[in-house]
């Protein structure tokens, strides 16, 4: 399988950039740190450094869960900034294999997001771990009001948080030729609608150009948070002889 990727990031209206991205060796991640001062930057960078263990391998869902739990433990060991404990979201995709078939294994903790565009249509693959997302699921907040809700920044699952153990949401499915995966921090999705993101991805053929344009458009839309985007394209996909395909599996 041949992949092509691009990364872009900007601190936007913030004093520092607390996002960390990784895009190499079949592993594509974005972590959005929090905690005040430089604590968020340290937390996001540490989480990505730990999870980089998966790069260049063909991990199982259990492997990914183990590594993410280790990242959570390591971030929890960071010193607190006053009463605020450092923490970070983490989302992305790792290329793996199941029954001889190349697969995307999507992971998520927090409210950063991973999308897939196929056939020109964008689909959110991850579920936001936030108070507003829970309120929307319960029918207490309308979808169109979620982006303006005063509790939209309250994250309910995070690496380094108060829980002694944190597990990622996981989803695995076969890679298809032409798949375009998008991994981003919430600085992008607060500034741009999914429809606008989809339009940009349709227009920009190279993933680097797509990532850079998405960040530019988020800044033009007055993004208030750090904006980070990773775009990765499946350019060529082949299967081993006799491979029978793989089902979409989630955990």
PDB file of N, CA and C in Angstrom, residues 18-24 27-33 40-55 67-68 70-72 74-75 78 88-92 107 159 183 228 230:
ATOM      1  N   UNK A  18      -0.559  24.190  21.596  1.00  0.00           N
ATOM      2  CA  UNK A  18      -0.545  23.007  22.458  1.00  0.00           C
ATOM      3  C   UNK A  18      -0.910  21.733  21.709  1.00  0.00           C
ATOM      4  N   UNK A  19      -1.089  21.834  20.395  1.00  0.00           N
ATOM      5  CA  UNK A  19      -1.340  20.650  19.571  1.00  0.00           C
ATOM      6  C   UNK A  19      -0.021  19.975  19.198  1.00  0.00           C
ATOM      7  N   UNK A  20      -0.067  18.662  19.046  1.00  0.00           N
ATOM      8  CA  UNK A  20       1.064  17.892  18.528  1.00  0.00           C
ATOM      9  C   UNK A  20       0.537  16.941  17.459  1.00  0.00           C
ATOM     10  N   UNK A  21       1.249  16.846  16.345  1.00  0.00           N
ATOM     11  CA  UNK A  21       0.844  15.948  15.257  1.00  0.00           C
ATOM     12  C   UNK A  21       1.989  15.000  14.910  1.00  0.00           C
ATOM     13  N   UNK A  22       1.619  13.853  14.344  1.00  0.00           N
ATOM     14  CA  UNK A  22       2.592  12.884  13.837  1.00  0.00           C
ATOM     15  C   UNK A  22       2.017  12.288  12.565  1.00  0.00           C
ATOM     16  N   UNK A  23       2.838  12.200  11.523  1.00  0.00           N
ATOM     17  CA  UNK A  23       2.373  11.623  10.255  1.00  0.00           C
ATOM     18  C   UNK A  23       3.550  10.951   9.566  1.00  0.00           C
ATOM     19  N   UNK A  24       3.772   9.677   9.883  1.00  0.00           N
ATOM     20  CA  UNK A  24       4.866   8.917   9.279  1.00  0.00           C
ATOM     21  C   UNK A  24       4.711   7.452   9.642  1.00  0.00           C
ATOM     22  N   UNK A  27       1.377   5.815  10.712  1.00  0.00           N
ATOM     23  CA  UNK A  27       0.714   6.307  11.913  1.00  0.00           C
ATOM     24  C   UNK A  27       0.440   7.797  11.754  1.00  0.00           C
ATOM     25  N   UNK A  28      -0.817   8.197  12.002  1.00  0.00           N
ATOM     26  CA  UNK A  28      -1.241   9.586  11.770  1.00  0.00           C
ATOM     27  C   UNK A  28      -2.061  10.032  12.979  1.00  0.00           C
ATOM     28  N   UNK A  29      -1.523  10.990  13.747  1.00  0.00           N
ATOM     29  CA  UNK A  29      -2.106  11.370  15.030  1.00  0.00           C
ATOM     30  C   UNK A  29      -2.210  12.877  15.178  1.00  0.00           C
ATOM     31  N   UNK A  30      -3.205  13.310  15.962  1.00  0.00           N
ATOM     32  CA  UNK A  30      -3.287  14.678  16.457  1.00  0.00           C
ATOM     33  C   UNK A  30      -3.673  14.603  17.931  1.00  0.00           C
ATOM     34  N   UNK A  31      -2.916  15.326  18.764  1.00  0.00           N
ATOM     35  CA  UNK A  31      -3.219  15.439  20.188  1.00  0.00           C
ATOM     36  C   UNK A  31      -3.382  16.917  20.522  1.00  0.00           C
ATOM     37  N   UNK A  32      -4.415  17.256  21.260  1.00  0.00           N
ATOM     38  CA  UNK A  32      -4.740  18.630  21.634  1.00  0.00           C
ATOM     39  C   UNK A  32      -4.591  18.748  23.145  1.00  0.00           C
ATOM     40  N   UNK A  33      -3.507  19.400  23.583  1.00  0.00           N
ATOM     41  CA  UNK A  33      -3.200  19.464  25.001  1.00  0.00           C
ATOM     42  C   UNK A  33      -3.965  20.533  25.736  1.00  0.00           C
ATOM     43  N   UNK A  40      -0.134  21.902  28.549  1.00  0.00           N
ATOM     44  CA  UNK A  40      -0.841  21.229  27.467  1.00  0.00           C
ATOM     45  C   UNK A  40       0.091  20.787  26.369  1.00  0.00           C
ATOM     46  N   UNK A  41       1.044  21.634  26.028  1.00  0.00           N
ATOM     47  CA  UNK A  41       2.025  21.271  25.001  1.00  0.00           C
ATOM     48  C   UNK A  41       2.842  20.057  25.420  1.00  0.00           C
ATOM     49  N   UNK A  42       3.250  20.027  26.676  1.00  0.00           N
ATOM     50  CA  UNK A  42       4.027  18.894  27.191  1.00  0.00           C
ATOM     51  C   UNK A  42       3.188  17.623  27.172  1.00  0.00           C
ATOM     52  N   UNK A  43       1.920  17.731  27.584  1.00  0.00           N
ATOM     53  CA  UNK A  43       1.043  16.561  27.633  1.00  0.00           C
ATOM     54  C   UNK A  43       0.806  15.979  26.241  1.00  0.00           C
ATOM     55  N   UNK A  44       0.499  16.842  25.272  1.00  0.00           N
ATOM     56  CA  UNK A  44       0.206  16.332  23.924  1.00  0.00           C
ATOM     57  C   UNK A  44       1.458  15.717  23.293  1.00  0.00           C
ATOM     58  N   UNK A  45       2.604  16.359  23.509  1.00  0.00           N
ATOM     59  CA  UNK A  45       3.835  15.820  22.937  1.00  0.00           C
ATOM     60  C   UNK A  45       4.205  14.476  23.562  1.00  0.00           C
ATOM     61  N   UNK A  46       4.021  14.361  24.894  1.00  0.00           N
ATOM     62  CA  UNK A  46       4.321  13.107  25.572  1.00  0.00           C
ATOM     63  C   UNK A  46       3.408  11.997  25.077  1.00  0.00           C
ATOM     64  N   UNK A  47       2.113  12.273  24.951  1.00  0.00           N
ATOM     65  CA  UNK A  47       1.178  11.248  24.489  1.00  0.00           C
ATOM     66  C   UNK A  47       1.553  10.738  23.103  1.00  0.00           C
ATOM     67  N   UNK A  48       1.874  11.651  22.197  1.00  0.00           N
ATOM     68  CA  UNK A  48       2.254  11.241  20.844  1.00  0.00           C
ATOM     69  C   UNK A  48       3.564  10.461  20.875  1.00  0.00           C
ATOM     70  N   UNK A  49       4.519  10.885  21.701  1.00  0.00           N
ATOM     71  CA  UNK A  49       5.790  10.160  21.793  1.00  0.00           C
ATOM     72  C   UNK A  49       5.577   8.719  22.248  1.00  0.00           C
ATOM     73  N   UNK A  50       4.666   8.516  23.185  1.00  0.00           N
ATOM     74  CA  UNK A  50       4.397   7.158  23.674  1.00  0.00           C
ATOM     75  C   UNK A  50       3.715   6.323  22.595  1.00  0.00           C
ATOM     76  N   UNK A  51       2.713   6.895  21.939  1.00  0.00           N
ATOM     77  CA  UNK A  51       1.924   6.141  20.961  1.00  0.00           C
ATOM     78  C   UNK A  51       2.719   5.893  19.673  1.00  0.00           C
ATOM     79  N   UNK A  52       3.783   6.643  19.451  1.00  0.00           N
ATOM     80  CA  UNK A  52       4.644   6.400  18.291  1.00  0.00           C
ATOM     81  C   UNK A  52       5.221   4.994  18.278  1.00  0.00           C
ATOM     82  N   UNK A  53       5.131   4.293  19.386  1.00  0.00           N
ATOM     83  CA  UNK A  53       5.547   2.886  19.424  1.00  0.00           C
ATOM     84  C   UNK A  53       4.823   2.061  18.360  1.00  0.00           C
ATOM     85  N   UNK A  54       3.636   2.492  17.967  1.00  0.00           N
ATOM     86  CA  UNK A  54       2.828   1.751  16.990  1.00  0.00           C
ATOM     87  C   UNK A  54       3.308   1.963  15.560  1.00  0.00           C
ATOM     88  N   UNK A  55       4.114   2.983  15.311  1.00  0.00           N
ATOM     89  CA  UNK A  55       4.535   3.293  13.945  1.00  0.00           C
ATOM     90  C   UNK A  55       5.351   2.154  13.347  1.00  0.00           C
ATOM     91  N   UNK A  67      -1.104   0.581  24.475  1.00  0.00           N
ATOM     92  CA  UNK A  67      -0.226   1.737  24.309  1.00  0.00           C
ATOM     93  C   UNK A  67      -0.927   3.026  24.745  1.00  0.00           C
ATOM     94  N   UNK A  68      -2.206   3.167  24.429  1.00  0.00           N
ATOM     95  CA  UNK A  68      -2.941   4.364  24.846  1.00  0.00           C
ATOM     96  C   UNK A  68      -3.084   4.407  26.367  1.00  0.00           C
ATOM     97  N   UNK A  70      -0.913   3.263  28.423  1.00  0.00           N
ATOM     98  CA  UNK A  70       0.412   3.676  28.885  1.00  0.00           C
ATOM     99  C   UNK A  70       0.588   5.185  28.720  1.00  0.00           C
ATOM    100  N   UNK A  71       0.104   5.724  27.601  1.00  0.00           N
ATOM    101  CA  UNK A  71       0.177   7.174  27.395  1.00  0.00           C
ATOM    102  C   UNK A  71      -0.612   7.909  28.475  1.00  0.00           C
ATOM    103  N   UNK A  72      -1.776   7.410  28.814  1.00  0.00           N
ATOM    104  CA  UNK A  72      -2.584   8.012  29.876  1.00  0.00           C
ATOM    105  C   UNK A  72      -1.819   8.012  31.204  1.00  0.00           C
ATOM    106  N   UNK A  74       1.414   7.896  31.665  1.00  0.00           N
ATOM    107  CA  UNK A  74       2.571   8.789  31.601  1.00  0.00           C
ATOM    108  C   UNK A  74       2.147  10.257  31.722  1.00  0.00           C
ATOM    109  N   UNK A  75       1.040  10.618  31.098  1.00  0.00           N
ATOM    110  CA  UNK A  75       0.578  11.998  31.185  1.00  0.00           C
ATOM    111  C   UNK A  75       0.096  12.308  32.601  1.00  0.00           C
ATOM    112  N   UNK A  78       2.689  13.695  35.002  1.00  0.00           N
ATOM    113  CA  UNK A  78       3.208  15.048  34.844  1.00  0.00           C
ATOM    114  C   UNK A  78       2.767  15.917  36.017  1.00  0.00           C
ATOM    115  N   UNK A  88      -4.636  15.703  27.597  1.00  0.00           N
ATOM    116  CA  UNK A  88      -4.635  15.847  26.148  1.00  0.00           C
ATOM    117  C   UNK A  88      -5.647  14.907  25.512  1.00  0.00           C
ATOM    118  N   UNK A  89      -6.231  15.367  24.433  1.00  0.00           N
ATOM    119  CA  UNK A  89      -6.993  14.464  23.573  1.00  0.00           C
ATOM    120  C   UNK A  89      -6.000  13.680  22.723  1.00  0.00           C
ATOM    121  N   UNK A  90      -6.478  12.654  22.051  1.00  0.00           N
ATOM    122  CA  UNK A  90      -5.647  11.916  21.096  1.00  0.00           C
ATOM    123  C   UNK A  90      -6.572  11.238  20.103  1.00  0.00           C
ATOM    124  N   UNK A  91      -6.350  11.492  18.834  1.00  0.00           N
ATOM    125  CA  UNK A  91      -7.121  10.803  17.805  1.00  0.00           C
ATOM    126  C   UNK A  91      -6.236  10.546  16.599  1.00  0.00           C
ATOM    127  N   UNK A  92      -6.664   9.610  15.768  1.00  0.00           N
ATOM    128  CA  UNK A  92      -5.892   9.328  14.562  1.00  0.00           C
ATOM    129  C   UNK A  92      -6.143   7.931  14.034  1.00  0.00           C
ATOM    130  N   UNK A 107      -8.398   5.392  16.254  1.00  0.00           N
ATOM    131  CA  UNK A 107      -8.424   5.482  17.712  1.00  0.00           C
ATOM    132  C   UNK A 107      -8.862   6.885  18.131  1.00  0.00           C
ATOM    133  N   UNK A 159      -6.698  11.860  28.076  1.00  0.00           N
ATOM    134  CA  UNK A 159      -5.480  11.257  28.600  1.00  0.00           C
ATOM    135  C   UNK A 159      -4.903  12.175  29.675  1.00  0.00           C
ATOM    136  N   UNK A 183      -7.415  13.922  10.105  1.00  0.00           N
ATOM    137  CA  UNK A 183      -7.290  13.926  11.558  1.00  0.00           C
ATOM    138  C   UNK A 183      -7.082  15.375  11.982  1.00  0.00           C
ATOM    139  N   UNK A 228      -4.904  22.188  13.942  1.00  0.00           N
ATOM    140  CA  UNK A 228      -3.970  21.207  13.396  1.00  0.00           C
ATOM    141  C   UNK A 228      -4.731  20.219  12.531  1.00  0.00           C
ATOM    142  N   UNK A 230      -4.116  16.807   9.776  1.00  0.00           N
ATOM    143  CA  UNK A 230      -3.344  15.792   9.056  1.00  0.00           C
ATOM    144  C   UNK A 230      -4.261  15.191   8.002  1.00  0.00           C
TER     145      UNK A 230
END
